[in-house]
Short mmCIF file of N, CA and C in Angstrom, two decimals:
data_model
loop_
_atom_site.label_atom_id
_atom_site.label_comp_id
_atom_site.label_asym_id
_atom_site.label_seq_id
_atom_site.Cartn_x
_atom_site.Cartn_y
_atom_site.Cartn_z
N MET A 1 -22.00 -11.73 -10.58
CA MET A 1 -22.87 -10.64 -11.07
C MET A 1 -22.46 -10.07 -12.44
N LEU A 2 -21.21 -10.14 -12.79
CA LEU A 2 -20.76 -9.72 -14.14
C LEU A 2 -21.29 -10.74 -15.23
N SER A 3 -21.34 -12.11 -14.83
CA SER A 3 -21.75 -13.03 -15.88
C SER A 3 -23.23 -12.98 -16.00
N ALA A 4 -23.90 -12.56 -15.09
CA ALA A 4 -25.34 -12.30 -15.07
C ALA A 4 -25.80 -11.07 -16.03
N PHE A 5 -24.88 -10.03 -16.00
CA PHE A 5 -25.04 -8.86 -16.89
C PHE A 5 -24.82 -9.19 -18.25
N CYS A 6 -23.72 -10.01 -18.50
CA CYS A 6 -23.36 -10.59 -19.83
C CYS A 6 -24.35 -11.51 -20.34
N ASP A 7 -25.03 -12.38 -19.54
CA ASP A 7 -26.06 -13.11 -20.05
C ASP A 7 -27.36 -12.34 -20.51
N ILE A 8 -27.68 -11.33 -19.72
CA ILE A 8 -28.88 -10.45 -19.97
C ILE A 8 -28.69 -9.52 -21.24
N LEU A 9 -27.33 -9.01 -21.24
CA LEU A 9 -27.08 -8.13 -22.42
C LEU A 9 -26.50 -8.94 -23.63
N GLY A 10 -26.28 -10.17 -23.63
CA GLY A 10 -25.64 -11.00 -24.67
C GLY A 10 -24.36 -10.44 -24.96
N CYS A 11 -23.53 -10.04 -24.13
CA CYS A 11 -22.16 -9.72 -24.54
C CYS A 11 -21.04 -10.43 -23.64
N THR A 12 -19.76 -10.06 -23.80
CA THR A 12 -18.79 -10.72 -23.15
C THR A 12 -18.20 -9.63 -22.02
N PRO A 13 -17.42 -10.00 -21.09
CA PRO A 13 -16.97 -9.15 -20.09
C PRO A 13 -16.03 -8.06 -20.68
N ALA A 14 -15.48 -8.46 -21.72
CA ALA A 14 -14.50 -7.49 -22.62
C ALA A 14 -15.35 -6.23 -23.12
N ASP A 15 -16.63 -6.71 -23.53
CA ASP A 15 -17.43 -5.56 -24.00
C ASP A 15 -17.81 -4.46 -22.94
N LEU A 16 -17.81 -4.97 -21.67
CA LEU A 16 -18.45 -4.25 -20.54
C LEU A 16 -17.21 -3.34 -19.97
N VAL A 17 -16.18 -4.15 -19.94
CA VAL A 17 -14.94 -3.44 -19.17
C VAL A 17 -13.81 -3.24 -19.93
N THR A 18 -13.42 -1.95 -20.00
CA THR A 18 -12.19 -1.64 -20.66
C THR A 18 -10.80 -1.41 -19.87
N THR A 19 -9.82 -1.90 -20.37
CA THR A 19 -8.49 -1.93 -19.66
C THR A 19 -7.51 -1.11 -20.41
N THR A 20 -6.73 -0.40 -19.68
CA THR A 20 -5.42 0.39 -20.09
C THR A 20 -4.43 -0.01 -19.31
N ALA A 21 -3.23 0.11 -20.00
CA ALA A 21 -1.93 -0.26 -19.35
C ALA A 21 -0.99 1.12 -19.37
N GLU A 22 -0.34 1.29 -18.21
CA GLU A 22 0.65 2.40 -18.42
C GLU A 22 1.89 1.82 -17.89
N ASN A 23 3.16 2.50 -18.34
CA ASN A 23 4.30 2.17 -17.81
C ASN A 23 4.40 2.91 -16.44
N ALA A 24 4.68 2.29 -15.25
CA ALA A 24 4.83 2.97 -14.04
C ALA A 24 6.14 3.90 -13.94
N GLY A 25 7.17 3.35 -14.73
CA GLY A 25 8.39 4.23 -14.69
C GLY A 25 9.34 3.85 -13.53
N VAL A 26 10.37 4.51 -13.40
CA VAL A 26 11.29 4.10 -12.30
C VAL A 26 11.06 5.19 -11.24
N ARG A 27 11.01 4.63 -10.13
CA ARG A 27 10.98 5.70 -8.76
C ARG A 27 12.34 6.10 -8.48
N LYS A 28 12.32 7.39 -8.21
CA LYS A 28 13.45 8.23 -7.90
C LYS A 28 13.48 8.32 -6.43
N THR A 29 14.73 8.05 -5.77
CA THR A 29 14.94 8.22 -4.42
C THR A 29 15.65 9.55 -4.10
N ALA A 30 15.59 9.99 -3.04
CA ALA A 30 16.19 11.26 -2.44
C ALA A 30 17.81 10.94 -2.09
N THR A 31 18.11 9.50 -1.83
CA THR A 31 19.43 9.33 -1.54
C THR A 31 20.37 8.96 -2.52
N TYR A 32 19.75 8.82 -3.84
CA TYR A 32 20.59 8.41 -4.80
C TYR A 32 21.35 6.84 -4.65
N ASP A 33 22.71 6.83 -4.64
CA ASP A 33 23.16 5.64 -4.37
C ASP A 33 23.57 5.34 -3.16
N GLN A 34 23.26 6.15 -2.15
CA GLN A 34 23.58 5.81 -0.69
C GLN A 34 22.69 4.73 -0.16
N PRO A 35 23.24 4.03 0.94
CA PRO A 35 22.32 2.76 1.36
C PRO A 35 21.26 3.50 2.12
N ALA A 36 20.18 2.61 2.29
CA ALA A 36 18.97 3.03 2.97
C ALA A 36 19.19 3.30 4.48
N PRO A 37 18.39 4.19 5.07
CA PRO A 37 18.65 4.47 6.41
C PRO A 37 18.14 3.35 7.22
N PRO A 38 18.54 3.27 8.57
CA PRO A 38 18.16 2.18 9.37
C PRO A 38 16.50 2.09 9.40
N SER A 39 16.07 0.96 9.70
CA SER A 39 14.45 0.86 9.57
C SER A 39 13.83 1.24 11.07
N THR A 40 12.73 1.96 10.93
CA THR A 40 12.11 2.39 12.08
C THR A 40 10.87 1.37 12.55
N ALA A 41 11.12 0.10 12.03
CA ALA A 41 9.84 -0.90 12.40
C ALA A 41 9.90 -1.20 13.77
N ALA A 42 11.04 -1.02 14.51
CA ALA A 42 10.93 -1.25 16.01
C ALA A 42 10.18 -0.14 16.67
N ARG A 43 10.12 0.95 16.18
CA ARG A 43 9.20 1.99 17.02
C ARG A 43 7.71 1.84 16.46
N LEU A 44 7.44 1.08 15.35
CA LEU A 44 6.19 0.91 14.99
C LEU A 44 5.47 -0.24 15.46
N ARG A 45 6.06 -1.09 16.24
CA ARG A 45 5.49 -2.21 16.88
C ARG A 45 4.58 -1.79 17.82
N PRO A 46 3.32 -2.53 18.06
CA PRO A 46 2.41 -2.05 19.09
C PRO A 46 3.05 -2.67 20.50
N ARG A 47 2.78 -1.91 21.56
CA ARG A 47 3.19 -2.25 22.77
C ARG A 47 2.18 -3.34 23.34
N PRO A 48 2.41 -4.16 24.16
CA PRO A 48 1.48 -5.14 24.70
C PRO A 48 0.50 -4.52 25.71
N ALA A 49 -0.64 -4.97 25.58
CA ALA A 49 -1.77 -4.29 26.65
C ALA A 49 -1.36 -4.73 28.14
N ARG A 50 -1.59 -3.86 29.06
CA ARG A 50 -1.54 -4.09 30.43
C ARG A 50 -2.86 -4.22 31.17
N ILE A 51 -3.24 -5.22 31.96
CA ILE A 51 -4.39 -5.24 32.42
C ILE A 51 -4.30 -4.85 33.86
N LEU A 52 -4.98 -3.92 34.40
CA LEU A 52 -4.72 -3.17 35.58
C LEU A 52 -5.92 -3.79 36.49
N GLY A 53 -5.51 -4.10 37.75
CA GLY A 53 -6.58 -4.49 38.60
C GLY A 53 -7.60 -3.53 39.10
N GLU A 54 -8.47 -3.88 39.72
CA GLU A 54 -9.58 -2.87 40.11
C GLU A 54 -9.15 -2.01 41.27
#
């Protein structure tokens, strides 16, 4: 679709779309240099479905 717009308008994609870049910076943690707490992924796993008889 973008190439169709460019053909109709006689321009390039750079003329239609502007981009800007920003530095994301360093994320700060609340634990500073302490090791990460144990993962809670085991609690987030789905339980298998049970099929009950009639």
